[in-house]
Amino acid sequence: MESALHQLVGRVERALDAGQYEVGVFLDIQDAFDNTPTVSVLKALSERKIIFAVRQWISTLLQQCKVCVCVRVGDLLLYVITKCGLPQGGGLSPLLWSLVADSLLKWLSKQGVFAQGFADDGVIIIVGKVLHILSDIMQRMLRGVQKWCSDRHLSVNPSKTDTILFTRKYKPETIRSIYFYGKEFR
């Protein structure tokens, strides 16, 4: 965590020293471990060219790992069965989630932006001198994040998402609104 934070702060400081703007969006994949479907894990394993036998073993592990909770409330008996997600506390779960999330970080990197993840949190940073162009690029990146999440049956928690403008300018340009999951960010 400290290494990731140090790398991020270093990037921000270098851009500020060069007189540039930086637009950052900090986001959280909603209930990433609880909601990651097996199909998304298998897709990530396949993209990494993990051998078929290992993919099948992981698939079986995830699909047969069902939790049933029985609760009695007065005369009412409730059964809850989980069918999706990565086992909480499982030694393999952080690795599997990292493989799923890595595809998003790779895509963002190929777009020429800085992206960093830590567990189910992420940041996208765009650097430049013209603020409205940075806003347009960020909007395009966020559409890509939304599509990535949709393709993997995941979503970003809008209440845990925020945008920030890094600048040393006393009176910066006005930043264009950026929309993400229907929420406006300025």
PDB file of C-alpha atoms in Angstrom:
ATOM      1  CA  MET A   1       0.000   0.000   0.000  1.00  0.00           C
ATOM      2  CA  GLU A   2       2.760   2.462   0.929  1.00  0.00           C
ATOM      3  CA  SER A   3       4.607   1.711  -2.302  1.00  0.00           C
ATOM      4  CA  ALA A   4       1.463   2.352  -4.379  1.00  0.00           C
ATOM      5  CA  LEU A   5       0.771   5.604  -2.531  1.00  0.00           C
ATOM      6  CA  HIS A   6       4.395   6.709  -2.895  1.00  0.00           C
ATOM      7  CA  GLN A   7       4.296   6.037  -6.642  1.00  0.00           C
ATOM      8  CA  LEU A   8       1.043   8.010  -7.004  1.00  0.00           C
ATOM      9  CA  VAL A   9       2.292  11.002  -5.008  1.00  0.00           C
ATOM     10  CA  GLY A  10       5.522  11.036  -7.018  1.00  0.00           C
ATOM     11  CA  ARG A  11       3.585  11.201 -10.291  1.00  0.00           C
ATOM     12  CA  VAL A  12       1.411  14.044  -9.011  1.00  0.00           C
ATOM     13  CA  GLU A  13       4.413  16.033  -7.784  1.00  0.00           C
ATOM     14  CA  ARG A  14       6.301  15.633 -11.083  1.00  0.00           C
ATOM     15  CA  ALA A  15       3.315  16.887 -13.065  1.00  0.00           C
ATOM     16  CA  LEU A  16       2.809  19.844 -10.727  1.00  0.00           C
ATOM     17  CA  ASP A  17       6.508  20.724 -10.970  1.00  0.00           C
ATOM     18  CA  ALA A  18       6.125  20.746 -14.777  1.00  0.00           C
ATOM     19  CA  GLY A  19       3.179  23.189 -14.534  1.00  0.00           C
ATOM     20  CA  GLN A  20       0.648  20.638 -15.718  1.00  0.00           C
ATOM     21  CA  TYR A  21      -2.843  19.760 -14.588  1.00  0.00           C
ATOM     22  CA  GLU A  22      -3.744  16.312 -13.348  1.00  0.00           C
ATOM     23  CA  VAL A  23      -7.265  14.975 -13.240  1.00  0.00           C
ATOM     24  CA  GLY A  24      -7.699  11.969 -11.014  1.00  0.00           C
ATOM     25  CA  VAL A  25     -10.654   9.693 -10.440  1.00  0.00           C
ATOM     26  CA  PHE A  26     -10.605   7.451  -7.399  1.00  0.00           C
ATOM     27  CA  LEU A  27     -13.036   4.544  -7.539  1.00  0.00           C
ATOM     28  CA  ASP A  28     -14.143   1.421  -5.716  1.00  0.00           C
ATOM     29  CA  ILE A  29     -15.395  -1.762  -7.368  1.00  0.00           C
ATOM     30  CA  GLN A  30     -18.598  -2.474  -5.496  1.00  0.00           C
ATOM     31  CA  ASP A  31     -18.366  -5.579  -3.311  1.00  0.00           C
ATOM     32  CA  ALA A  32     -15.650  -6.949  -5.589  1.00  0.00           C
ATOM     33  CA  PHE A  33     -14.940 -10.137  -3.663  1.00  0.00           C
ATOM     34  CA  ASP A  34     -18.604 -10.876  -2.968  1.00  0.00           C
ATOM     35  CA  ASN A  35     -19.828 -10.218  -6.517  1.00  0.00           C
ATOM     36  CA  THR A  36     -17.114 -11.478  -8.858  1.00  0.00           C
ATOM     37  CA  PRO A  37     -18.735 -14.213 -10.940  1.00  0.00           C
ATOM     38  CA  THR A  38     -16.865 -17.398 -11.752  1.00  0.00           C
ATOM     39  CA  VAL A  39     -17.141 -16.633 -15.477  1.00  0.00           C
ATOM     40  CA  SER A  40     -15.115 -13.425 -14.957  1.00  0.00           C
ATOM     41  CA  VAL A  41     -12.423 -15.324 -13.067  1.00  0.00           C
ATOM     42  CA  LEU A  42     -12.268 -17.963 -15.810  1.00  0.00           C
ATOM     43  CA  LYS A  43     -11.994 -15.253 -18.468  1.00  0.00           C
ATOM     44  CA  ALA A  44      -9.057 -13.693 -16.591  1.00  0.00           C
ATOM     45  CA  LEU A  45      -7.368 -17.090 -16.236  1.00  0.00           C
ATOM     46  CA  SER A  46      -7.870 -17.805 -19.929  1.00  0.00           C
ATOM     47  CA  GLU A  47      -6.416 -14.399 -20.897  1.00  0.00           C
ATOM     48  CA  ARG A  48      -3.340 -15.311 -18.832  1.00  0.00           C
ATOM     49  CA  LYS A  49      -3.143 -18.635 -20.661  1.00  0.00           C
ATOM     50  CA  ILE A  50      -3.485 -20.667 -17.463  1.00  0.00           C
ATOM     51  CA  ILE A  51      -3.673 -24.352 -18.388  1.00  0.00           C
ATOM     52  CA  PHE A  52      -7.128 -25.840 -18.775  1.00  0.00           C
ATOM     53  CA  ALA A  53      -6.795 -28.298 -15.865  1.00  0.00           C
ATOM     54  CA  VAL A  54      -6.030 -25.477 -13.419  1.00  0.00           C
ATOM     55  CA  ARG A  55      -8.915 -23.375 -14.773  1.00  0.00           C
ATOM     56  CA  GLN A  56     -11.267 -26.340 -14.322  1.00  0.00           C
ATOM     57  CA  TRP A  57     -10.003 -26.926 -10.788  1.00  0.00           C
ATOM     58  CA  ILE A  58     -10.577 -23.256  -9.860  1.00  0.00           C
ATOM     59  CA  SER A  59     -13.993 -23.298 -11.533  1.00  0.00           C
ATOM     60  CA  THR A  60     -15.024 -26.357  -9.533  1.00  0.00           C
ATOM     61  CA  LEU A  61     -13.672 -24.807  -6.339  1.00  0.00           C
ATOM     62  CA  LEU A  62     -15.677 -21.616  -6.852  1.00  0.00           C
ATOM     63  CA  GLN A  63     -18.878 -23.278  -8.056  1.00  0.00           C
ATOM     64  CA  GLN A  64     -18.985 -25.889  -5.325  1.00  0.00           C
ATOM     65  CA  CYS A  65     -18.074 -23.443  -2.589  1.00  0.00           C
ATOM     66  CA  LYS A  66     -21.599 -22.603  -1.525  1.00  0.00           C
ATOM     67  CA  VAL A  67     -22.416 -21.211   1.880  1.00  0.00           C
ATOM     68  CA  CYS A  68     -25.782 -21.887   3.432  1.00  0.00           C
ATOM     69  CA  VAL A  69     -26.819 -19.931   6.497  1.00  0.00           C
ATOM     70  CA  CYS A  70     -29.864 -20.896   8.481  1.00  0.00           C
ATOM     71  CA  VAL A  71     -31.341 -18.326  10.867  1.00  0.00           C
ATOM     72  CA  ARG A  72     -34.388 -18.720  13.081  1.00  0.00           C
ATOM     73  CA  VAL A  73     -36.338 -15.557  13.858  1.00  0.00           C
ATOM     74  CA  GLY A  74     -39.255 -16.520  16.062  1.00  0.00           C
ATOM     75  CA  ASP A  75     -41.274 -19.036  14.091  1.00  0.00           C
ATOM     76  CA  LEU A  76     -39.626 -18.052  10.816  1.00  0.00           C
ATOM     77  CA  LEU A  77     -36.681 -20.055   9.472  1.00  0.00           C
ATOM     78  CA  LEU A  78     -34.546 -18.233   6.860  1.00  0.00           C
ATOM     79  CA  TYR A  79     -32.076 -19.908   4.509  1.00  0.00           C
ATOM     80  CA  VAL A  80     -29.520 -17.848   2.612  1.00  0.00           C
ATOM     81  CA  ILE A  81     -27.330 -19.433  -0.048  1.00  0.00           C
ATOM     82  CA  THR A  82     -24.474 -17.568  -1.722  1.00  0.00           C
ATOM     83  CA  LYS A  83     -23.794 -18.471  -5.331  1.00  0.00           C
ATOM     84  CA  CYS A  84     -21.334 -15.858  -6.447  1.00  0.00           C
ATOM     85  CA  GLY A  85     -18.089 -14.356  -5.385  1.00  0.00           C
ATOM     86  CA  LEU A  86     -14.703 -15.294  -4.094  1.00  0.00           C
ATOM     87  CA  PRO A  87     -14.425 -17.012  -0.715  1.00  0.00           C
ATOM     88  CA  GLN A  88     -13.757 -14.450   2.020  1.00  0.00           C
ATOM     89  CA  GLY A  89     -10.475 -15.241   3.716  1.00  0.00           C
ATOM     90  CA  GLY A  90      -9.540 -17.725   1.007  1.00  0.00           C
ATOM     91  CA  GLY A  91      -5.847 -17.748   0.199  1.00  0.00           C
ATOM     92  CA  LEU A  92      -6.553 -17.875  -3.536  1.00  0.00           C
ATOM     93  CA  SER A  93      -9.196 -15.105  -3.549  1.00  0.00           C
ATOM     94  CA  PRO A  94      -6.862 -12.054  -3.621  1.00  0.00           C
ATOM     95  CA  LEU A  95      -4.869 -13.599  -6.485  1.00  0.00           C
ATOM     96  CA  LEU A  96      -8.016 -14.375  -8.485  1.00  0.00           C
ATOM     97  CA  TRP A  97      -9.401 -10.862  -7.933  1.00  0.00           C
ATOM     98  CA  SER A  98      -6.040  -9.369  -8.943  1.00  0.00           C
ATOM     99  CA  LEU A  99      -6.138 -11.329 -12.194  1.00  0.00           C
ATOM    100  CA  VAL A 100      -9.640 -10.037 -12.940  1.00  0.00           C
ATOM    101  CA  ALA A 101      -8.740  -6.420 -12.072  1.00  0.00           C
ATOM    102  CA  ASP A 102      -5.447  -6.584 -13.968  1.00  0.00           C
ATOM    103  CA  SER A 103      -7.245  -6.626 -17.299  1.00  0.00           C
ATOM    104  CA  LEU A 104      -8.762  -3.217 -16.508  1.00  0.00           C
ATOM    105  CA  LEU A 105      -5.404  -1.774 -15.469  1.00  0.00           C
ATOM    106  CA  LYS A 106      -3.799  -3.123 -18.659  1.00  0.00           C
ATOM    107  CA  TRP A 107      -6.533  -1.627 -20.834  1.00  0.00           C
ATOM    108  CA  LEU A 108      -6.180   1.771 -19.154  1.00  0.00           C
ATOM    109  CA  SER A 109      -2.407   1.639 -19.516  1.00  0.00           C
ATOM    110  CA  LYS A 110      -2.759   0.899 -23.250  1.00  0.00           C
ATOM    111  CA  GLN A 111      -4.887   4.065 -23.506  1.00  0.00           C
ATOM    112  CA  GLY A 112      -1.886   6.059 -22.297  1.00  0.00           C
ATOM    113  CA  VAL A 113      -3.170   6.943 -18.843  1.00  0.00           C
ATOM    114  CA  PHE A 114      -1.801   6.099 -15.426  1.00  0.00           C
ATOM    115  CA  ALA A 115      -3.933   3.592 -13.548  1.00  0.00           C
ATOM    116  CA  GLN A 116      -3.246   1.886 -10.288  1.00  0.00           C
ATOM    117  CA  GLY A 117      -5.203  -0.583  -8.203  1.00  0.00           C
ATOM    118  CA  PHE A 118      -5.086  -1.742  -4.632  1.00  0.00           C
ATOM    119  CA  ALA A 119      -7.507  -4.536  -3.707  1.00  0.00           C
ATOM    120  CA  ASP A 120     -10.894  -3.312  -4.989  1.00  0.00           C
ATOM    121  CA  ASP A 121      -9.903   0.374  -5.171  1.00  0.00           C
ATOM    122  CA  GLY A 122      -8.412   2.131  -8.150  1.00  0.00           C
ATOM    123  CA  VAL A 123      -7.214   5.455  -9.440  1.00  0.00           C
ATOM    124  CA  ILE A 124      -6.946   6.859 -12.950  1.00  0.00           C
ATOM    125  CA  ILE A 125      -4.697   9.894 -13.468  1.00  0.00           C
ATOM    126  CA  ILE A 126      -4.511  11.955 -16.644  1.00  0.00           C
ATOM    127  CA  VAL A 127      -1.821  14.626 -17.068  1.00  0.00           C
ATOM    128  CA  GLY A 128      -1.680  17.552 -19.458  1.00  0.00           C
ATOM    129  CA  LYS A 129      -1.775  21.283 -19.997  1.00  0.00           C
ATOM    130  CA  VAL A 130      -5.316  21.750 -21.403  1.00  0.00           C
ATOM    131  CA  LEU A 131      -7.991  20.961 -18.858  1.00  0.00           C
ATOM    132  CA  HIS A 132     -10.968  20.471 -21.197  1.00  0.00           C
ATOM    133  CA  ILE A 133      -8.988  17.883 -23.186  1.00  0.00           C
ATOM    134  CA  LEU A 134      -8.133  16.050 -19.950  1.00  0.00           C
ATOM    135  CA  SER A 135     -11.830  16.032 -19.042  1.00  0.00           C
ATOM    136  CA  ASP A 136     -12.728  14.556 -22.434  1.00  0.00           C
ATOM    137  CA  ILE A 137     -10.078  11.859 -22.106  1.00  0.00           C
ATOM    138  CA  MET A 138     -11.219  11.022 -18.568  1.00  0.00           C
ATOM    139  CA  GLN A 139     -14.816  10.754 -19.769  1.00  0.00           C
ATOM    140  CA  ARG A 140     -13.700   8.266 -22.429  1.00  0.00           C
ATOM    141  CA  MET A 141     -11.724   6.262 -19.842  1.00  0.00           C
ATOM    142  CA  LEU A 142     -14.702   6.123 -17.489  1.00  0.00           C
ATOM    143  CA  ARG A 143     -16.949   4.854 -20.288  1.00  0.00           C
ATOM    144  CA  GLY A 144     -14.345   2.138 -20.792  1.00  0.00           C
ATOM    145  CA  VAL A 145     -14.351   1.301 -17.071  1.00  0.00           C
ATOM    146  CA  GLN A 146     -18.141   1.089 -17.119  1.00  0.00           C
ATOM    147  CA  LYS A 147     -18.028  -1.261 -20.121  1.00  0.00           C
ATOM    148  CA  TRP A 148     -15.321  -3.380 -18.467  1.00  0.00           C
ATOM    149  CA  CYS A 149     -17.467  -3.688 -15.335  1.00  0.00           C
ATOM    150  CA  SER A 150     -20.557  -4.537 -17.364  1.00  0.00           C
ATOM    151  CA  ASP A 151     -18.676  -7.232 -19.295  1.00  0.00           C
ATOM    152  CA  ARG A 152     -17.636  -8.807 -15.990  1.00  0.00           C
ATOM    153  CA  HIS A 153     -20.968  -8.359 -14.188  1.00  0.00           C
ATOM    154  CA  LEU A 154     -19.421  -5.892 -11.744  1.00  0.00           C
ATOM    155  CA  SER A 155     -20.011  -2.219 -10.995  1.00  0.00           C
ATOM    156  CA  VAL A 156     -18.319   0.771  -9.440  1.00  0.00           C
ATOM    157  CA  ASN A 157     -19.785   2.230  -6.273  1.00  0.00           C
ATOM    158  CA  PRO A 158     -20.634   5.846  -7.273  1.00  0.00           C
ATOM    159  CA  SER A 159     -20.819   6.990  -3.652  1.00  0.00           C
ATOM    160  CA  LYS A 160     -17.184   5.913  -3.185  1.00  0.00           C
ATOM    161  CA  THR A 161     -16.025   7.525  -6.434  1.00  0.00           C
ATOM    162  CA  ASP A 162     -14.570  10.997  -6.551  1.00  0.00           C
ATOM    163  CA  THR A 163     -12.638  13.181  -8.916  1.00  0.00           C
ATOM    164  CA  ILE A 164      -9.885  15.588  -7.995  1.00  0.00           C
ATOM    165  CA  LEU A 165      -7.992  18.257  -9.894  1.00  0.00           C
ATOM    166  CA  PHE A 166      -4.333  18.632  -8.983  1.00  0.00           C
ATOM    167  CA  THR A 167      -2.876  22.036  -9.871  1.00  0.00           C
ATOM    168  CA  ARG A 168      -0.734  24.809  -8.487  1.00  0.00           C
ATOM    169  CA  LYS A 169      -2.548  27.443 -10.517  1.00  0.00           C
ATOM    170  CA  TYR A 170      -4.291  30.083  -8.425  1.00  0.00           C
ATOM    171  CA  LYS A 171      -7.196  30.387 -10.874  1.00  0.00           C
ATOM    172  CA  PRO A 172      -7.374  27.192 -12.952  1.00  0.00           C
ATOM    173  CA  GLU A 173      -9.626  26.785 -15.963  1.00  0.00           C
ATOM    174  CA  THR A 174     -13.083  25.464 -15.257  1.00  0.00           C
ATOM    175  CA  ILE A 175     -13.169  21.709 -15.558  1.00  0.00           C
ATOM    176  CA  ARG A 176     -15.920  20.185 -17.671  1.00  0.00           C
ATOM    177  CA  SER A 177     -18.368  17.904 -15.921  1.00  0.00           C
ATOM    178  CA  ILE A 178     -17.495  14.237 -16.009  1.00  0.00           C
ATOM    179  CA  TYR A 179     -20.294  11.671 -15.773  1.00  0.00           C
ATOM    180  CA  PHE A 180     -19.937   8.185 -14.380  1.00  0.00           C
ATOM    181  CA  TYR A 181     -22.795   5.779 -13.695  1.00  0.00           C
ATOM    182  CA  GLY A 182     -25.185   8.705 -14.059  1.00  0.00           C
ATOM    183  CA  LYS A 183     -23.435  10.820 -11.414  1.00  0.00           C
ATOM    184  CA  GLU A 184     -21.906  14.175 -12.316  1.00  0.00           C
ATOM    185  CA  PHE A 185     -18.404  15.020 -11.118  1.00  0.00           C
ATOM    186  CA  ARG A 186     -16.792  18.476 -11.358  1.00  0.00           C
TER     187      ARG A 186
END
